[in-house]
PDB file of C-alpha atoms in Angstrom:
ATOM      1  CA  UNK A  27     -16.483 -17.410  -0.975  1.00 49.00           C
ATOM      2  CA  UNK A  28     -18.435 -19.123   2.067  1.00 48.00           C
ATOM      3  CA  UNK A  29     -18.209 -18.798   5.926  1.00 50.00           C
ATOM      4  CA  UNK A  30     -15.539 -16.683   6.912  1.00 51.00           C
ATOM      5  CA  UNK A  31     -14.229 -15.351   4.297  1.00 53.00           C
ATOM      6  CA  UNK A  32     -17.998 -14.113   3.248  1.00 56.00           C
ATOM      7  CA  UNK A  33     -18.536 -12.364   6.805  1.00 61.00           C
ATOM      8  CA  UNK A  34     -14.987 -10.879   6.277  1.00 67.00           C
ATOM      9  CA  UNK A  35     -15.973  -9.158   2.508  1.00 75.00           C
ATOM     10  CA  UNK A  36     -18.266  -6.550   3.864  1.00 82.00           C
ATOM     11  CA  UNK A  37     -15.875  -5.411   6.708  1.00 84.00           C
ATOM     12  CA  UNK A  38     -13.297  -5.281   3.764  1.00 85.00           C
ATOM     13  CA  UNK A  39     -15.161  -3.391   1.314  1.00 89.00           C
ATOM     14  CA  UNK A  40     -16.367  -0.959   4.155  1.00 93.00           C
ATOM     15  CA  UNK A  41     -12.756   0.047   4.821  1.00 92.00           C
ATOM     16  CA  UNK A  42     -12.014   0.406   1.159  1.00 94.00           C
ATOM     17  CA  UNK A  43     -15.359   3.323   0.967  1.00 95.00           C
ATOM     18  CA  UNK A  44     -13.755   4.728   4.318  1.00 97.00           C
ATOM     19  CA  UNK A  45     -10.188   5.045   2.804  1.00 97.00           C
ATOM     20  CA  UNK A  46     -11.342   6.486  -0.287  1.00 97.00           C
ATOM     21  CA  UNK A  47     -13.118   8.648   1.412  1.00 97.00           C
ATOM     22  CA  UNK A  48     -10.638  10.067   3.627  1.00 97.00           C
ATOM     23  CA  UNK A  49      -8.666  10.365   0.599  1.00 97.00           C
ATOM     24  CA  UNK A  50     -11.141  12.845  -1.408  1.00 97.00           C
ATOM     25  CA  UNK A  51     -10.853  14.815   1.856  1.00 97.00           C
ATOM     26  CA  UNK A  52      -7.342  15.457   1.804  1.00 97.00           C
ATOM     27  CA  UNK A  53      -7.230  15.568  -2.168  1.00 97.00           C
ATOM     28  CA  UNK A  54      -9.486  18.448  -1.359  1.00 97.00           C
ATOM     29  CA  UNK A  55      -7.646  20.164   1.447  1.00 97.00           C
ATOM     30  CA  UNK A  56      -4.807  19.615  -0.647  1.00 97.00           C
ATOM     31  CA  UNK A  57      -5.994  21.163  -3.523  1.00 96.00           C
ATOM     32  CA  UNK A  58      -7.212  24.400  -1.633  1.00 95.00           C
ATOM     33  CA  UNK A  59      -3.915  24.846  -0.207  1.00 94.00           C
ATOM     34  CA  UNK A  60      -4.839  24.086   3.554  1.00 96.00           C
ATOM     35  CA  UNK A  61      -3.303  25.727   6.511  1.00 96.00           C
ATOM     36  CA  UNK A  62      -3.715  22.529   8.074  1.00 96.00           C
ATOM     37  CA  UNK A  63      -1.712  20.561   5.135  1.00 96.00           C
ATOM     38  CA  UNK A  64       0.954  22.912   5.703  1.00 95.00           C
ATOM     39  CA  UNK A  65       1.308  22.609   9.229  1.00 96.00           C
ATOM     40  CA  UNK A  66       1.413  18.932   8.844  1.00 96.00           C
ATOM     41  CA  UNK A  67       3.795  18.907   6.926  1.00 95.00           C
ATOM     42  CA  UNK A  68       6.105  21.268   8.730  1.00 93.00           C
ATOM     43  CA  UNK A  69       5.467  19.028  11.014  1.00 94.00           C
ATOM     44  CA  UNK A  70       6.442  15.839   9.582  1.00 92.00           C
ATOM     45  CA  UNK A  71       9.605  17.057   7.993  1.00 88.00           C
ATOM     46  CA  UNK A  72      11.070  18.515  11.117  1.00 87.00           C
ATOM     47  CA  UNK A  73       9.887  15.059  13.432  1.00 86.00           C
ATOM     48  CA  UNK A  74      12.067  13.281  10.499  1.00 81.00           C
ATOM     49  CA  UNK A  75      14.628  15.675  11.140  1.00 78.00           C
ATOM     50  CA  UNK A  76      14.935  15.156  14.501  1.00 79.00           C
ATOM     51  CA  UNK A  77      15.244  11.597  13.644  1.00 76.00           C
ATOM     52  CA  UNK A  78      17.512  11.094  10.406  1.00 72.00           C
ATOM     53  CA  UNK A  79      19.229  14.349  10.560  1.00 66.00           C
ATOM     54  CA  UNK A  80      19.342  17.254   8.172  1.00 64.00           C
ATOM     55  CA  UNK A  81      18.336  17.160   4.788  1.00 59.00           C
ATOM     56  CA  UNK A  82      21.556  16.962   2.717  1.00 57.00           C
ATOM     57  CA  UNK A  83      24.515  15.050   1.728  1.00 62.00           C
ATOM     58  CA  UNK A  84      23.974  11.774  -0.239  1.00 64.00           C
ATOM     59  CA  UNK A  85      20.660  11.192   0.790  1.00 66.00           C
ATOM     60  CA  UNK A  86      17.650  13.882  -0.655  1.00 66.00           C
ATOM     61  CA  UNK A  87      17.430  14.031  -4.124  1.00 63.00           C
ATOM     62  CA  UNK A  88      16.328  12.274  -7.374  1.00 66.00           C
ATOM     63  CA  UNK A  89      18.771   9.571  -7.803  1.00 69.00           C
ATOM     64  CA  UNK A  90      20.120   9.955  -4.152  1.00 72.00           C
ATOM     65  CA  UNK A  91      20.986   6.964  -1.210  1.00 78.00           C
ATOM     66  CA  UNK A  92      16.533   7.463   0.039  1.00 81.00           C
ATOM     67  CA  UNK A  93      15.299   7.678  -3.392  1.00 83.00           C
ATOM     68  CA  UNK A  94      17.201   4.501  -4.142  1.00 87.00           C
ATOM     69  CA  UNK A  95      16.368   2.269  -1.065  1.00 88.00           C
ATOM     70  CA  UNK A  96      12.629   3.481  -1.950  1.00 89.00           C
ATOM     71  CA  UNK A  97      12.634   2.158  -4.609  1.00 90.00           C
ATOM     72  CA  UNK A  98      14.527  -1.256  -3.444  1.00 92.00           C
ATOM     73  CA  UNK A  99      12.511  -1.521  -1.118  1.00 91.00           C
ATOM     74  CA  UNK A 100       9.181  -1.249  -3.069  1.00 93.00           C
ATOM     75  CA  UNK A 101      10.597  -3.838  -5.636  1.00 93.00           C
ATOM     76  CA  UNK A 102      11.307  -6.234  -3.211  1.00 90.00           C
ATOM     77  CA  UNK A 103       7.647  -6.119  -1.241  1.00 89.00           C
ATOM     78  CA  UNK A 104       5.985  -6.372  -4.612  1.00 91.00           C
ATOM     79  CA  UNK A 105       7.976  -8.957  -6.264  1.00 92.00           C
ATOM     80  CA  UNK A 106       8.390 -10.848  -2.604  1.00 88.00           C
ATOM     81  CA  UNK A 107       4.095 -10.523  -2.787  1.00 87.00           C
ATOM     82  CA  UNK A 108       3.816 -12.201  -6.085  1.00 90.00           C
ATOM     83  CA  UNK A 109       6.189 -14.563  -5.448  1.00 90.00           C
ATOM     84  CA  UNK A 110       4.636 -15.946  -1.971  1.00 85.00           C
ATOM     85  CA  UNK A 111       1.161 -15.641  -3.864  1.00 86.00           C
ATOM     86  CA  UNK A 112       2.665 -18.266  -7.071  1.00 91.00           C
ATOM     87  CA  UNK A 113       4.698 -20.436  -5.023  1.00 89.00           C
ATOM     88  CA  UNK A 114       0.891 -20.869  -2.785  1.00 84.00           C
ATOM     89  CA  UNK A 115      -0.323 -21.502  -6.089  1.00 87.00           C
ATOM     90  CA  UNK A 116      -2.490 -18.424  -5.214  1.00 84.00           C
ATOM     91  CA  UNK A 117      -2.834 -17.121  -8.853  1.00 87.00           C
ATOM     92  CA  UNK A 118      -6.077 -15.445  -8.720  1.00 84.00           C
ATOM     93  CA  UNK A 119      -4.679 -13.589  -6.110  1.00 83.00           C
ATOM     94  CA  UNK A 120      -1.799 -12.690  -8.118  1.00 88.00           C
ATOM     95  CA  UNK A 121      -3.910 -11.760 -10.686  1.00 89.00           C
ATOM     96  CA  UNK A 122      -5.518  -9.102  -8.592  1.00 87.00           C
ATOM     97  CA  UNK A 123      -2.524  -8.257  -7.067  1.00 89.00           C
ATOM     98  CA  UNK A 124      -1.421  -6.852 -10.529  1.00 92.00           C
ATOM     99  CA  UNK A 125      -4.765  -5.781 -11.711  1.00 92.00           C
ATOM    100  CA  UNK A 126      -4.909  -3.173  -8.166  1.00 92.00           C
ATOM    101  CA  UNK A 127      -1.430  -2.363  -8.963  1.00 94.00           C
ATOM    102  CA  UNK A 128      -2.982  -1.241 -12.562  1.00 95.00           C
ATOM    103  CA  UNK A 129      -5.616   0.184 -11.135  1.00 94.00           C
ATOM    104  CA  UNK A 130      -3.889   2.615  -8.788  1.00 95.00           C
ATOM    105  CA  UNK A 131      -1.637   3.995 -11.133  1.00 95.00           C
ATOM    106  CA  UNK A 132      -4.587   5.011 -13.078  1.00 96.00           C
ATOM    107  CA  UNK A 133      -5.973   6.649 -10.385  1.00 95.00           C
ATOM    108  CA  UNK A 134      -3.123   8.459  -9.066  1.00 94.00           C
ATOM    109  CA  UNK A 135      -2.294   9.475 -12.654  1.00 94.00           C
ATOM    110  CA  UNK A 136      -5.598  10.898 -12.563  1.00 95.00           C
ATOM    111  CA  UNK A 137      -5.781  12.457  -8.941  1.00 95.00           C
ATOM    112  CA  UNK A 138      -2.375  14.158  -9.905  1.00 95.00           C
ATOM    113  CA  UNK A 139      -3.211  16.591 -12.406  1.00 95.00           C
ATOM    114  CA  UNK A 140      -7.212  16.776 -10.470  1.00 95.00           C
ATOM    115  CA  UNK A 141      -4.976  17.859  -7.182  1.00 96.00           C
ATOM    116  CA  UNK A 142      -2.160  19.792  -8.906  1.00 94.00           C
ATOM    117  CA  UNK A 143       0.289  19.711  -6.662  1.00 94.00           C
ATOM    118  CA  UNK A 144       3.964  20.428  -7.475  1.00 91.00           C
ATOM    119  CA  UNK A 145       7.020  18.331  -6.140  1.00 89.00           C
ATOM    120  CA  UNK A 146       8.973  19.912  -3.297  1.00 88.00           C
ATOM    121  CA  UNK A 147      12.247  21.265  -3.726  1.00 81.00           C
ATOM    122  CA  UNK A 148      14.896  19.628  -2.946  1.00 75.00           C
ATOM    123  CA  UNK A 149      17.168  20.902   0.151  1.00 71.00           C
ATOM    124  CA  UNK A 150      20.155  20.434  -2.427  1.00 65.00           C
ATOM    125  CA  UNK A 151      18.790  23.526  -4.334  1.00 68.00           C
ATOM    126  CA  UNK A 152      18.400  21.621  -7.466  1.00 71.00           C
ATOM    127  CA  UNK A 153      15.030  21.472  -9.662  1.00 72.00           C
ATOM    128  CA  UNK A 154      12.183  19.763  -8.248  1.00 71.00           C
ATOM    129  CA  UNK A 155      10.194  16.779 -10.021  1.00 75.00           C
ATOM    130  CA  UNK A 156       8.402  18.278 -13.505  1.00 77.00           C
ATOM    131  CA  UNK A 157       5.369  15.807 -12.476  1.00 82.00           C
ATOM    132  CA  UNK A 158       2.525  16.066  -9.822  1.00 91.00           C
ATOM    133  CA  UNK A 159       3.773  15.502  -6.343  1.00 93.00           C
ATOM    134  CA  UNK A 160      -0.160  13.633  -5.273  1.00 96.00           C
ATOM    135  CA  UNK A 161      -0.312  11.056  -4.526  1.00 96.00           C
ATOM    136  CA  UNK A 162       2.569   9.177  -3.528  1.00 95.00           C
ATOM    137  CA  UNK A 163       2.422   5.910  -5.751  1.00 94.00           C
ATOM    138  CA  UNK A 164       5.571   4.236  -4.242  1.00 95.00           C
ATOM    139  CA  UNK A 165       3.429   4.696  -0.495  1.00 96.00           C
ATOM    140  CA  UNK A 166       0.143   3.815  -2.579  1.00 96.00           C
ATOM    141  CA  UNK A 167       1.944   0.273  -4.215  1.00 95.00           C
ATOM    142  CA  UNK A 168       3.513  -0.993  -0.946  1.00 94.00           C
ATOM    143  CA  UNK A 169       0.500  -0.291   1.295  1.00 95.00           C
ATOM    144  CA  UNK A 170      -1.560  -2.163  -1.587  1.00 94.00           C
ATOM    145  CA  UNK A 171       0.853  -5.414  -1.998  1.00 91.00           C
ATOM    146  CA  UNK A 172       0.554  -5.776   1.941  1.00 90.00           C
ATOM    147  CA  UNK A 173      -3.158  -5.561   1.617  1.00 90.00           C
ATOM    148  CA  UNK A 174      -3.567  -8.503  -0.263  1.00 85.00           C
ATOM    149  CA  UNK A 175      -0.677 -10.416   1.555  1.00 82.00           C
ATOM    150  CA  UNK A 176      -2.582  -9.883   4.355  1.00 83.00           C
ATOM    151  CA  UNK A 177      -5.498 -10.848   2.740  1.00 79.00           C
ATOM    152  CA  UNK A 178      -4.450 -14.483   1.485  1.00 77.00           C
ATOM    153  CA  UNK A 179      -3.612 -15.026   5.333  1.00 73.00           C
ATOM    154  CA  UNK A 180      -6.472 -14.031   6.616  1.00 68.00           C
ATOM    155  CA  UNK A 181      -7.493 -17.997   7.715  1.00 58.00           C
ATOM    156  CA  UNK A 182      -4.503 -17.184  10.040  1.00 66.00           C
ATOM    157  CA  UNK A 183      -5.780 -14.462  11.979  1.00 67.00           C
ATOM    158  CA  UNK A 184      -4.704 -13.944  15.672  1.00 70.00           C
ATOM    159  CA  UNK A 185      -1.888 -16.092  15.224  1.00 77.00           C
ATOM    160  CA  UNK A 186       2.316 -15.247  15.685  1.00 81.00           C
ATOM    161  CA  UNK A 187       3.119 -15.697  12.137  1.00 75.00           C
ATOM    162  CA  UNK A 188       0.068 -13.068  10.999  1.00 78.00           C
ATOM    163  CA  UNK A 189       1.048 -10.655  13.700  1.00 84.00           C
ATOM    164  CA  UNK A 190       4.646 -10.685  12.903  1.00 83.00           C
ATOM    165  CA  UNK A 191       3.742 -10.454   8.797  1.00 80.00           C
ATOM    166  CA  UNK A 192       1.419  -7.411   9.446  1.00 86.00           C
ATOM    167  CA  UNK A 193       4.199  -5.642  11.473  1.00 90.00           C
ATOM    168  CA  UNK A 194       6.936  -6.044   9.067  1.00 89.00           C
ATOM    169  CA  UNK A 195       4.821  -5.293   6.079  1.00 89.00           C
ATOM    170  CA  UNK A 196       3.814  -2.291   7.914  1.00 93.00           C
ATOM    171  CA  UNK A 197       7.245  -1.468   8.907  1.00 93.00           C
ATOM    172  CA  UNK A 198       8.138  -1.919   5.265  1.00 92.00           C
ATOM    173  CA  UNK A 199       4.922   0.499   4.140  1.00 94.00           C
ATOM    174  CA  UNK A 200       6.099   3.112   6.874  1.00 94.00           C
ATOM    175  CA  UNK A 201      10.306   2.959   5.614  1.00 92.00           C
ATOM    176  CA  UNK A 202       8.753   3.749   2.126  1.00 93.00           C
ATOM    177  CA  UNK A 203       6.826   6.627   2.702  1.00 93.00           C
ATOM    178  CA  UNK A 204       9.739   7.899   4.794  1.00 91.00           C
ATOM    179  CA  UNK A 205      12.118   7.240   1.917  1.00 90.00           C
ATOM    180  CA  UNK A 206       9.815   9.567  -0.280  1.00 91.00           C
ATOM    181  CA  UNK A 207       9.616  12.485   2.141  1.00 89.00           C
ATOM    182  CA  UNK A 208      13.476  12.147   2.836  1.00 86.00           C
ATOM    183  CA  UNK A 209      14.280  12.290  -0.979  1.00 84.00           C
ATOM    184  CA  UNK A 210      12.005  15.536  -1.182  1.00 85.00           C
ATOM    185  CA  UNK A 211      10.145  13.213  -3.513  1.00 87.00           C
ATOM    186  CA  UNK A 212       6.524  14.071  -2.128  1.00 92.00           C
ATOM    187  CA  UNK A 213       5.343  16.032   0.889  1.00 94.00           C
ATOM    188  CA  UNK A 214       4.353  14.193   3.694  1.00 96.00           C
ATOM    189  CA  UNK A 215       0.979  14.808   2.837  1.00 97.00           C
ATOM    190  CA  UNK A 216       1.382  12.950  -0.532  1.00 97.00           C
ATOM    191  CA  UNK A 217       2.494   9.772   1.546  1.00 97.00           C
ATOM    192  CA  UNK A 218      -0.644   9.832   3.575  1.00 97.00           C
ATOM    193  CA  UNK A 219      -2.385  10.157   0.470  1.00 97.00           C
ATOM    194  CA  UNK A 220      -0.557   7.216  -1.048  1.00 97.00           C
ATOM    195  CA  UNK A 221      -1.568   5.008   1.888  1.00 97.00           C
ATOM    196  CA  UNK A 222      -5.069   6.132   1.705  1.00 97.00           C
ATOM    197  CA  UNK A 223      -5.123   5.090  -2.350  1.00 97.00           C
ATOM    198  CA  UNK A 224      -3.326   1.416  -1.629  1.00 96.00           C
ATOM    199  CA  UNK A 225      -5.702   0.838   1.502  1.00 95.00           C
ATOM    200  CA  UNK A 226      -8.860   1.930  -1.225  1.00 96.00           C
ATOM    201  CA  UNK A 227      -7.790  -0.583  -4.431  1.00 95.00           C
ATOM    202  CA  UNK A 228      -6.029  -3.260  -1.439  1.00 92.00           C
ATOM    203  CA  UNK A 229      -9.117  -3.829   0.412  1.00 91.00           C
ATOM    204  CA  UNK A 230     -11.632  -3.659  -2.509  1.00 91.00           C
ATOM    205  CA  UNK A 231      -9.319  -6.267  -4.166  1.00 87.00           C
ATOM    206  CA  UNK A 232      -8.810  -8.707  -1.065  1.00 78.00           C
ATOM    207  CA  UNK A 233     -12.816  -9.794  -1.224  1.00 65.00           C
ATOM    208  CA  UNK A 234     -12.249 -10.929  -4.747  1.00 65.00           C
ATOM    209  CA  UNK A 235     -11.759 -14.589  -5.497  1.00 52.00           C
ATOM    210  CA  UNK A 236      -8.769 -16.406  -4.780  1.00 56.00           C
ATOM    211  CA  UNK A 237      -7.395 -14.097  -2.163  1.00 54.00           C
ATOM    212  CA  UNK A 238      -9.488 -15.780   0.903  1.00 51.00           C
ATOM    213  CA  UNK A 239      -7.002 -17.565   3.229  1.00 47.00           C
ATOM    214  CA  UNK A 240     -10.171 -19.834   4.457  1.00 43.00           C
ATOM    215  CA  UNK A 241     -11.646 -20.637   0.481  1.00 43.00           C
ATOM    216  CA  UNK A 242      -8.841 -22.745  -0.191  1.00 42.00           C
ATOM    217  CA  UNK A 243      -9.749 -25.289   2.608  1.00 43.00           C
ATOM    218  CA  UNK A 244     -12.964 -25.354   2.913  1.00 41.00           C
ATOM    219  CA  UNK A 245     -12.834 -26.210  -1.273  1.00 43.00           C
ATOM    220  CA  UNK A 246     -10.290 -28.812  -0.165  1.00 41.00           C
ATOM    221  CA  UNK A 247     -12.627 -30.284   2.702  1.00 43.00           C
ATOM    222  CA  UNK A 248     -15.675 -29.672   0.388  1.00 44.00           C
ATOM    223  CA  UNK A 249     -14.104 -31.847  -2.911  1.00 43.00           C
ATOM    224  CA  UNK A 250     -12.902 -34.655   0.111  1.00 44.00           C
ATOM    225  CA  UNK A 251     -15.829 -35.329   1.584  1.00 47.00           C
ATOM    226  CA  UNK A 252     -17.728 -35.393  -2.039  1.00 44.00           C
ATOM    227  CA  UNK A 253     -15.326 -38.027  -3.108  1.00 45.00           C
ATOM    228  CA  UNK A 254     -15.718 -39.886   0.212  1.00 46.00           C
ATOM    229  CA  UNK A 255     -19.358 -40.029  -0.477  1.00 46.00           C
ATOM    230  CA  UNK A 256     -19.051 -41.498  -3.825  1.00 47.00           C
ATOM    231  CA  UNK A 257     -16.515 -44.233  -2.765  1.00 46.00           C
TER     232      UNK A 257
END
């Protein structure tokens, strides 16, 4: 990784010690059962409220109309990820891709117990989630898969086509975490933490090789101008 790409690594890896750092702060405040966690999640559930309606009919629930287009819509980004990053020919990028997918579902499997915070219960009175409600690893899998998109475009920074990528694929983080909160999946809370944990494993990944927008080219220019010298 030369020239740009290089500069951009530290900036990168900075954020991903940030994120993780806010996120041991709210695992904590979590974990102690913070007035402030509360609040902000009173909060959040009655702005969405306002917003979507009530929580009931088809859509709360395990199994109901926001657990399901959660889920769509966390398929699509990662499978929509992979397949921009093979048809690019982008395979180490793909490769990290999955192994950050791999390695945030071990750490969310371990933060959950660590935390030990239950599901909520769902408006429709019926049982809540047996499993541990931090972090939220559909939030924590988008936010990560947009990462690294973001990441392989990187030689395309300022332009229309980045802008308009980074605001669907954070429209498409945002409608996920809202999914989980609407489908008294996770707190709100839990979604934050989610974003926190994709943003920490994303932007360690994105340094690696084979994820740098600019590497490609400058390789390219690099293995032309060798072979002009030898002709």
């Amino acid at each position: 990784m030369t020239g740009a790409g290089a500069r951009t690594a530290p900036r990168l890896l900075v954020g991903s010690a940030l994120s993780a750092a806010a996120l041991t702060v709210l695992a904590v405040l979590v974990a102690a059962g913070s007035d402030a966690v509360g609040a902000f999640d009173a909060g959040a559930r009655e702005l969405a409220a306002r917003a979507f309606g009530p929580s009931a009919g088809p859509w709360p629930g395990a199994g109901g109309r926001a657990d399901l287009a959660g889920s769509t819509l966390l398929a699509v980004l990662v499978v929509a990820a992979l397949g921009v990053l093979l048809v690019r020919r982008r395979f180490g990028a793909a490769l990290w891709l999955l192994g950050g997918l791999t390695a945030q579902f071990v750490a969310e499997t371990v933060l959950g117990p660590l935390v030990g915070r239950a599901s909520p219960v769902p408006a429709d009175g019926t049982p809540p989630d047996a499993g541990f409600s931090f972090p939220s690893g559909h939030a924590a899998s988008a936010t990560l898969a947009v990462v690294v998109l973001v990441a392989v475009a990187r030689a395309r920074t300022g332009t229309p086509l980045w802008w308009t990528c980074l605001g669907v694929g954070a429209l498409l983080v945002l409608a996920v975490g809202v999914t989980r909160v609407i489908a008294d999946a996770h707190h709100p809370a839990d979604v934050v933490g989610g974003w926190l944990l994709g943003l920490t494993v994303g932007l360690a990944v994105a340094p690696r090789p084979g994820t740098s927008g600019a590497r490609g080219k400058s390789g390219a220019r690099g293995k032309s101008g060798a072979r002009g010298k030898e002709a």
